[in-house]
Amino acid sequence: MPSPLHDAPFLRAARGEQPSHTPVWFMRQAGRSLPEYRRLREGITMLESCMRPDLVVEITLQPVRRYGVDAAIFFSDIVLPLKAVGVDLDIKPGVGPVVAEPVRTLADVAAIPDLTPEHVDFVTESVRTLVGELGATPLIGFAGAPFTVASYLVEGGPSKDHARTKAMMLGAPEVWAALMDKIAGISAAYLEVQIAAGASAVQLFDSWAGALSPSDYAASVMPWSARVLQAVAAHDVPRIHFGVGTGELLGLMGEAGADVVGVDWRVPLADGIARVGGRAVQGNLDPTLVFTPTEVMLARAAEVLRAGEQASGHVFNLGHGVLPDTDPDQLARLTDFVHETSAR
Ligand code: CP3
């Protein structure tokens, strides 16, 4: 029996089927720029808001209500599963994840517990409630990919060059393998929990993989990302694989086991489509274009939509997340434009 959720435009596009219009959602649509989010978050830390189902549900729904986007993204963070298993970390406003004791040795890796569903009861509860509230709108679950999560654990916080992380990867391969095994297991288990509770797609965020050459990516990162994607392959749930600055890695990121490959704005979408080998693509309007006059933004969005017609499936998105100063009214106009222009 066809169900409205199963045939939602986002899921049809992700499976490479023809949707009634090109679906659109925005990375970081939840949180960040919305005034209703900022009001709700007053006096509540980021980690606390990720662990309270009432807040997770409300924040996840806010952009769906406001924009009528074709998918919701679960409100959480890539380091949340680490926090849940007991890693001492915080998410600092304006900074990002900060880890109290960076991971450097095999003993440090061994001290990180594996994730079981009991660690994240609040995620199961939040996803279940959301799926009920969202009806025919799909919920995207997500996890951090092993390299990007490893960078926070090894550096102890955000990093521009990921120098210590890459030094471990190339200089201490046995520690690196143990760490990647550990994170791949945690990320896979975390995606499983979200799928079991009703998420209808998942996205693996390898935001910082663009720091790597294709050969280093293929040898030292891709096998573990592939393990995470493979772990959830048996579910009828599309898997999106995204990173920033990954123009040279798009083919490999597809081969790692993605159904949809995220393309950032640096790569012309037509080139991205050619590189992902028949897979669906997601992207890729430059997130700064929302700061231009509406007609400039929409003209560029029209180019992205035209390029996307050549893909087996196209999910419209920005090339990376919504920037904090974004005017929500621009995203509303952009959403409407994508829907109207692409209606079939
Ligand atoms: O709409 C959504 O994207 C909702 C949920 C979400 C958050 N983080 C909430 C968040 C998702 C999917 C993420 C993923 C995430 N977290 C990634 C991968 C995606 C990407 O953007 O590339 C990464 C690299 C992180 C790590 C992280 N957490 C960063 C870089 C930051 C930003 C630091 C800052 O404030 O500039 C965070 C904090 C964070 N995660 C916030 C939110 C809403 C801001 C915290 C706040 O509002 O106080």
Short mmCIF file of C-alpha atoms and ligand atoms in Angstrom, two decimals:
data_model
loop_
_atom_site.label_atom_id
_atom_site.label_comp_id
_atom_site.label_asym_id
_atom_site.label_seq_id
_atom_site.Cartn_x
_atom_site.Cartn_y
_atom_site.Cartn_z
CA MET A 1 0.00 0.00 0.00
CA PRO A 2 1.49 3.38 -0.95
CA SER A 3 1.61 5.62 2.11
CA PRO A 4 1.92 9.42 2.00
CA LEU A 5 5.19 9.15 3.95
CA HIS A 6 6.69 6.48 1.70
CA ASP A 7 5.85 8.58 -1.37
CA ALA A 8 6.95 11.90 0.13
CA PRO A 9 8.88 13.93 -2.50
CA PHE A 10 12.05 13.87 -0.39
CA LEU A 11 12.08 10.07 -0.19
CA ARG A 12 11.14 9.62 -3.84
CA ALA A 13 14.01 11.88 -4.94
CA ALA A 14 16.42 10.15 -2.57
CA ARG A 15 15.48 6.77 -4.10
CA GLY A 16 15.96 8.15 -7.61
CA GLU A 17 12.22 8.17 -8.39
CA GLN A 18 10.28 11.07 -9.89
CA PRO A 19 8.76 13.28 -7.15
CA SER A 20 5.83 15.70 -7.63
CA HIS A 21 8.28 18.57 -7.04
CA THR A 22 11.96 18.89 -6.18
CA PRO A 23 12.12 18.47 -2.41
CA VAL A 24 13.94 21.04 -0.30
CA TRP A 25 15.28 21.15 3.25
CA PHE A 26 18.21 23.03 4.77
CA MET A 27 21.13 21.72 6.75
CA ARG A 28 21.02 23.52 10.15
CA GLN A 29 17.42 24.54 9.50
CA ALA A 30 16.70 23.67 13.12
CA GLY A 31 18.31 26.02 15.59
CA ARG A 32 20.66 28.81 14.67
CA SER A 33 18.73 31.49 12.78
CA LEU A 34 15.14 31.14 13.99
CA PRO A 35 13.92 33.69 16.58
CA GLU A 36 11.51 31.11 18.02
CA TYR A 37 14.53 28.81 18.54
CA ARG A 38 16.51 31.52 20.31
CA ARG A 39 13.59 32.25 22.62
CA LEU A 40 13.18 28.59 23.51
CA ARG A 41 16.91 28.15 24.16
CA GLU A 42 17.24 31.11 26.56
CA GLY A 43 19.04 29.91 29.69
CA ILE A 44 19.28 26.30 28.46
CA THR A 45 22.58 24.81 27.29
CA MET A 46 22.89 23.16 23.91
CA LEU A 47 23.54 19.72 25.45
CA GLU A 48 20.56 19.99 27.77
CA SER A 49 18.30 20.98 24.90
CA CYS A 50 19.50 17.92 22.92
CA MET A 51 18.62 15.61 25.82
CA ARG A 52 15.14 16.96 26.59
CA PRO A 53 12.55 15.34 24.31
CA ASP A 54 10.11 18.26 24.71
CA LEU A 55 12.74 20.67 23.37
CA VAL A 56 14.09 18.33 20.69
CA VAL A 57 10.59 17.82 19.33
CA GLU A 58 9.69 21.50 19.35
CA ILE A 59 12.98 22.68 17.79
CA THR A 60 12.86 19.99 15.09
CA LEU A 61 9.31 21.03 14.16
CA GLN A 62 9.93 24.79 14.10
CA PRO A 63 11.44 25.01 10.59
CA VAL A 64 8.89 22.55 9.19
CA ARG A 65 6.07 24.78 10.42
CA ARG A 66 7.71 27.98 9.28
CA TYR A 67 8.98 26.97 5.84
CA GLY A 68 6.97 23.90 4.83
CA VAL A 69 10.23 22.12 3.97
CA ASP A 70 10.03 18.56 2.66
CA ALA A 71 11.98 16.96 5.51
CA ALA A 72 12.76 17.54 9.17
CA ILE A 73 16.28 17.05 10.54
CA PHE A 74 16.49 15.64 14.03
CA PHE A 75 17.73 18.29 16.48
CA SER A 76 20.91 16.99 18.09
CA ASP A 77 24.63 17.18 17.43
CA ILE A 78 27.29 14.85 16.06
CA VAL A 79 29.00 14.68 19.47
CA LEU A 80 25.79 13.86 21.37
CA PRO A 81 26.32 10.05 21.26
CA LEU A 82 29.80 10.55 22.75
CA LYS A 83 28.29 12.61 25.56
CA ALA A 84 25.66 9.91 26.05
CA VAL A 85 28.27 7.16 26.56
CA GLY A 86 30.11 9.33 29.07
CA VAL A 87 32.82 11.28 27.21
CA ASP A 88 33.47 14.53 29.09
CA LEU A 89 32.59 17.20 26.52
CA ASP A 90 30.64 20.40 26.11
CA ILE A 91 29.22 22.34 23.18
CA LYS A 92 30.37 25.92 23.69
CA PRO A 93 28.31 28.73 22.16
CA GLY A 94 30.05 30.21 19.13
CA VAL A 95 32.84 27.62 19.38
CA GLY A 96 31.40 24.13 18.98
CA PRO A 97 32.25 20.82 20.65
CA VAL A 98 35.08 20.88 23.23
CA VAL A 99 36.44 17.62 24.67
CA ALA A 100 37.98 17.77 28.18
CA GLU A 101 40.56 15.02 27.69
CA PRO A 102 41.62 14.62 24.05
CA VAL A 103 42.13 11.07 22.79
CA ARG A 104 45.75 10.26 21.97
CA THR A 105 46.50 6.62 22.93
CA LEU A 106 45.06 3.12 22.62
CA ALA A 107 44.14 3.31 26.31
CA ASP A 108 42.21 6.55 25.66
CA VAL A 109 40.25 4.81 22.90
CA ALA A 110 39.58 1.73 25.03
CA ALA A 111 38.16 3.95 27.77
CA ILE A 112 35.29 5.09 25.50
CA PRO A 113 32.27 2.79 26.01
CA ASP A 114 30.32 1.39 23.06
CA LEU A 115 26.84 2.84 22.58
CA THR A 116 23.75 0.83 23.48
CA PRO A 117 20.15 2.03 22.95
CA GLU A 118 19.81 2.56 26.72
CA HIS A 119 22.38 5.36 26.51
CA VAL A 120 20.03 7.33 24.27
CA ASP A 121 16.52 6.60 25.56
CA PHE A 122 15.71 10.28 25.11
CA VAL A 123 16.53 9.97 21.39
CA THR A 124 14.17 7.05 20.95
CA GLU A 125 11.44 8.95 22.77
CA SER A 126 12.04 12.14 20.76
CA VAL A 127 12.10 10.38 17.38
CA ARG A 128 8.92 8.43 18.14
CA THR A 129 7.05 11.57 19.15
CA LEU A 130 8.34 13.45 16.13
CA VAL A 131 7.36 10.78 13.65
CA GLY A 132 3.82 10.93 15.06
CA GLU A 133 3.71 14.72 14.80
CA LEU A 134 5.29 14.92 11.35
CA GLY A 135 2.83 12.60 9.58
CA ALA A 136 3.71 12.64 5.87
CA THR A 137 6.89 14.71 6.36
CA PRO A 138 10.00 12.48 6.60
CA LEU A 139 12.38 12.78 9.55
CA ILE A 140 16.10 12.62 8.76
CA GLY A 141 18.21 11.01 11.46
CA PHE A 142 21.95 11.64 11.44
CA ALA A 143 25.34 10.79 12.83
CA GLY A 144 28.84 12.15 12.50
CA ALA A 145 31.18 10.19 10.25
CA PRO A 146 34.22 8.65 11.94
CA PHE A 147 36.79 11.14 10.57
CA THR A 148 34.86 14.26 11.56
CA VAL A 149 34.03 12.93 15.03
CA ALA A 150 37.64 11.75 15.46
CA SER A 151 38.83 15.27 14.72
CA TYR A 152 36.90 16.65 17.72
CA LEU A 153 38.14 13.82 19.96
CA VAL A 154 41.79 14.09 18.94
CA GLU A 155 42.09 17.87 18.65
CA GLY A 156 39.93 18.45 21.75
CA GLY A 157 37.87 21.02 19.88
CA PRO A 158 37.30 22.65 16.50
CA SER A 159 40.32 22.74 14.22
CA LYS A 160 41.16 24.36 10.91
CA ASP A 161 43.88 22.01 9.71
CA HIS A 162 43.14 18.81 11.70
CA ALA A 163 46.91 18.45 12.15
CA ARG A 164 46.92 16.16 15.20
CA THR A 165 44.16 14.03 13.71
CA LYS A 166 46.03 13.52 10.46
CA ALA A 167 49.28 12.95 12.37
CA MET A 168 47.60 10.09 14.26
CA MET A 169 46.08 8.76 11.04
CA LEU A 170 49.44 8.58 9.27
CA GLY A 171 51.84 8.18 12.19
CA ALA A 172 50.02 5.85 14.58
CA PRO A 173 47.83 3.69 12.33
CA GLU A 174 47.01 1.14 15.05
CA VAL A 175 45.65 3.86 17.37
CA TRP A 176 43.81 5.40 14.43
CA ALA A 177 42.22 2.06 13.46
CA ALA A 178 41.07 1.48 17.03
CA LEU A 179 39.58 4.97 17.24
CA MET A 180 37.83 4.65 13.88
CA ASP A 181 36.48 1.20 14.91
CA LYS A 182 35.12 2.75 18.09
CA ILE A 183 33.44 5.72 16.43
CA ALA A 184 32.09 3.67 13.51
CA GLY A 185 30.42 1.38 16.04
CA ILE A 186 28.94 4.29 17.97
CA SER A 187 27.69 6.10 14.85
CA ALA A 188 26.18 2.92 13.40
CA ALA A 189 24.42 2.11 16.68
CA TYR A 190 23.17 5.70 16.95
CA LEU A 191 21.70 5.56 13.41
CA GLU A 192 20.10 2.20 14.21
CA VAL A 193 18.36 3.72 17.23
CA GLN A 194 16.94 6.55 15.13
CA ILE A 195 15.79 4.19 12.36
CA ALA A 196 14.23 1.77 14.85
CA ALA A 197 12.27 4.68 16.35
CA GLY A 198 10.98 5.73 12.92
CA ALA A 199 13.46 8.00 11.11
CA SER A 200 12.87 7.55 7.38
CA ALA A 201 16.28 8.68 6.07
CA VAL A 202 19.72 9.18 7.57
CA GLN A 203 22.58 11.54 6.84
CA LEU A 204 26.20 10.79 7.65
CA PHE A 205 28.01 14.11 8.21
CA ASP A 206 31.68 13.98 7.28
CA SER A 207 31.91 17.74 7.37
CA TRP A 208 35.69 17.94 7.56
CA ALA A 209 36.65 15.11 5.16
CA GLY A 210 37.55 17.77 2.60
CA ALA A 211 40.82 18.20 4.53
CA LEU A 212 41.99 14.88 3.05
CA SER A 213 43.51 13.84 -0.27
CA PRO A 214 41.61 11.14 -2.15
CA SER A 215 44.28 8.51 -1.44
CA ASP A 216 44.36 9.22 2.31
CA TYR A 217 40.56 9.30 2.35
CA ALA A 218 40.34 5.96 0.52
CA ALA A 219 42.91 4.23 2.73
CA SER A 220 42.25 5.67 6.19
CA VAL A 221 38.68 6.98 6.34
CA MET A 222 36.42 5.49 3.69
CA PRO A 223 36.47 1.90 5.05
CA TRP A 224 34.97 3.10 8.35
CA SER A 225 32.39 5.42 6.78
CA ALA A 226 31.44 2.49 4.54
CA ARG A 227 31.02 0.34 7.65
CA VAL A 228 28.55 2.84 9.14
CA LEU A 229 26.57 3.12 5.90
CA GLN A 230 26.64 -0.65 5.41
CA ALA A 231 25.35 -1.23 8.95
CA VAL A 232 22.04 0.43 8.06
CA ALA A 233 21.85 -0.77 4.44
CA ALA A 234 19.27 -3.44 5.15
CA HIS A 235 16.61 -0.89 6.14
CA ASP A 236 14.52 0.74 3.44
CA VAL A 237 15.98 4.08 4.47
CA PRO A 238 17.95 6.32 2.08
CA ARG A 239 21.45 7.20 3.22
CA ILE A 240 22.86 10.68 2.50
CA HIS A 241 26.63 11.22 2.72
CA PHE A 242 27.80 14.82 3.06
CA GLY A 243 31.04 16.74 3.50
CA VAL A 244 32.42 20.22 2.85
CA GLY A 245 35.19 20.89 0.32
CA THR A 246 34.86 17.30 -0.92
CA GLY A 247 34.87 17.98 -4.68
CA GLU A 248 37.72 15.51 -5.20
CA LEU A 249 36.08 12.92 -2.93
CA LEU A 250 32.52 12.82 -4.29
CA GLY A 251 33.00 9.60 -6.24
CA LEU A 252 34.51 7.83 -3.23
CA MET A 253 31.82 9.17 -0.90
CA GLY A 254 29.22 7.63 -3.19
CA GLU A 255 31.10 4.33 -3.37
CA ALA A 256 31.25 4.25 0.42
CA GLY A 257 27.61 3.22 0.23
CA ALA A 258 25.51 6.35 -0.12
CA ASP A 259 22.19 6.60 -1.92
CA VAL A 260 22.49 10.41 -2.04
CA VAL A 261 25.72 12.39 -2.08
CA GLY A 262 25.78 15.92 -0.68
CA VAL A 263 27.57 18.45 -2.89
CA ASP A 264 28.88 21.71 -1.48
CA TRP A 265 28.64 25.00 -3.39
CA ARG A 266 32.22 24.96 -4.68
CA VAL A 267 31.42 22.20 -7.16
CA PRO A 268 29.09 23.02 -10.07
CA LEU A 269 26.15 20.69 -9.48
CA ALA A 270 26.44 19.25 -13.01
CA ASP A 271 30.04 18.20 -12.22
CA GLY A 272 28.94 16.75 -8.89
CA ILE A 273 26.26 14.70 -10.65
CA ALA A 274 28.85 13.35 -13.08
CA ARG A 275 31.13 12.35 -10.19
CA VAL A 276 28.64 10.39 -8.08
CA GLY A 277 27.99 7.67 -10.60
CA GLY A 278 24.24 7.61 -11.07
CA ARG A 279 23.42 8.34 -7.44
CA ALA A 280 21.05 11.07 -6.33
CA VAL A 281 22.57 14.38 -5.21
CA GLN A 282 21.74 16.92 -2.53
CA GLY A 283 22.66 20.60 -2.70
CA ASN A 284 24.07 23.03 -3.45
CA LEU A 285 23.19 26.74 -3.27
CA ASP A 286 25.95 28.80 -1.64
CA PRO A 287 24.62 29.56 1.91
CA THR A 288 25.76 33.18 1.59
CA LEU A 289 23.38 33.76 -1.33
CA VAL A 290 20.50 34.25 1.11
CA PHE A 291 22.17 37.58 1.99
CA THR A 292 21.81 38.85 -1.59
CA PRO A 293 18.65 40.52 -2.95
CA THR A 294 15.89 37.94 -3.36
CA GLU A 295 16.02 38.03 -7.17
CA VAL A 296 19.76 37.29 -7.16
CA MET A 297 19.26 34.37 -4.77
CA LEU A 298 16.36 32.97 -6.79
CA ALA A 299 18.20 33.27 -10.11
CA ARG A 300 21.00 31.12 -8.65
CA ALA A 301 18.48 28.71 -7.17
CA ALA A 302 16.94 28.33 -10.64
CA GLU A 303 20.38 27.37 -12.01
CA VAL A 304 20.76 24.75 -9.29
CA LEU A 305 17.31 23.35 -10.07
CA ARG A 306 18.08 23.19 -13.81
CA ALA A 307 21.37 21.37 -13.18
CA GLY A 308 19.58 19.01 -10.78
CA GLU A 309 17.27 17.83 -13.57
CA GLN A 310 20.16 15.76 -14.95
CA ALA A 311 20.53 13.79 -11.71
CA SER A 312 18.76 10.50 -11.05
CA GLY A 313 17.33 12.35 -8.05
CA HIS A 314 17.86 15.86 -6.68
CA VAL A 315 17.21 17.10 -3.17
CA PHE A 316 17.57 20.88 -3.08
CA ASN A 317 19.64 22.18 -0.17
CA LEU A 318 22.33 24.71 0.57
CA GLY A 319 25.93 23.69 -0.04
CA HIS A 320 26.45 23.72 3.75
CA GLY A 321 24.42 24.78 6.78
CA VAL A 322 22.23 27.83 7.25
CA LEU A 323 24.42 30.66 8.60
CA PRO A 324 23.31 32.08 11.97
CA ASP A 325 22.47 35.57 10.60
CA THR A 326 20.22 34.23 7.86
CA ASP A 327 16.88 36.01 7.46
CA PRO A 328 14.22 33.31 7.85
CA ASP A 329 11.98 35.15 5.37
CA GLN A 330 14.59 34.57 2.66
CA LEU A 331 14.55 30.82 3.36
CA ALA A 332 10.74 30.91 3.22
CA ARG A 333 10.88 32.60 -0.20
CA LEU A 334 13.52 30.13 -1.36
CA THR A 335 11.42 27.14 -0.26
CA ASP A 336 8.34 28.47 -2.05
CA PHE A 337 10.38 29.18 -5.17
CA VAL A 338 11.79 25.65 -5.30
CA HIS A 339 8.33 24.17 -4.87
CA GLU A 340 6.66 26.39 -7.48
CA THR A 341 9.43 26.22 -10.08
CA SER A 342 9.85 22.46 -9.94
CA ALA A 343 6.19 21.38 -9.72
CA ARG A 344 5.47 18.60 -12.23
O1 CP3 B 1 19.29 21.71 11.64
C1 CP3 B 1 20.21 21.07 12.11
O2 CP3 B 1 21.26 20.89 11.48
C2 CP3 B 1 19.96 20.48 13.45
C3 CP3 B 1 20.85 19.70 14.19
C4 CP3 B 1 22.35 19.75 14.10
C5 CP3 B 1 23.21 20.48 14.96
N1 CP3 B 1 24.50 20.10 14.71
C6 CP3 B 1 22.77 21.44 16.00
C7 CP3 B 1 23.74 22.43 16.53
C8 CP3 B 1 23.16 18.97 13.25
C9 CP3 B 1 22.73 18.07 12.11
C10 CP3 B 1 24.50 19.21 13.66
C11 CP3 B 1 25.62 18.50 13.06
C12 CP3 B 1 26.98 18.97 13.33
N2 CP3 B 1 27.52 19.40 14.50
C13 CP3 B 1 28.01 18.93 12.38
C14 CP3 B 1 27.84 18.43 10.98
C15 CP3 B 1 27.09 19.40 10.16
C16 CP3 B 1 27.83 20.59 9.66
O3 CP3 B 1 27.37 21.69 9.96
O4 CP3 B 1 28.83 20.40 8.96
C17 CP3 B 1 29.18 19.39 12.98
C18 CP3 B 1 30.52 19.55 12.33
C19 CP3 B 1 28.86 19.68 14.34
C20 CP3 B 1 29.77 20.19 15.40
C21 CP3 B 1 29.28 21.52 15.85
N3 CP3 B 1 28.30 21.69 16.80
C22 CP3 B 1 29.61 22.80 15.35
C23 CP3 B 1 30.64 23.05 14.27
C24 CP3 B 1 28.82 23.74 16.02
C25 CP3 B 1 28.75 25.22 15.79
C26 CP3 B 1 29.47 26.06 16.72
C27 CP3 B 1 28.95 27.48 16.58
O5 CP3 B 1 28.12 27.86 17.42
O6 CP3 B 1 29.36 28.19 15.67
C28 CP3 B 1 28.02 23.03 16.94
C29 CP3 B 1 27.00 23.59 17.83
C30 CP3 B 1 25.59 23.42 17.35
N4 CP3 B 1 25.07 22.26 16.84
C31 CP3 B 1 24.56 24.38 17.39
C32 CP3 B 1 23.40 23.77 16.90
C33 CP3 B 1 22.03 24.36 16.77
C34 CP3 B 1 24.71 25.79 17.91
C35 CP3 B 1 24.62 25.73 19.40
C36 CP3 B 1 23.79 26.81 20.00
O7 CP3 B 1 22.74 27.19 19.43
O8 CP3 B 1 24.19 27.22 21.11
#
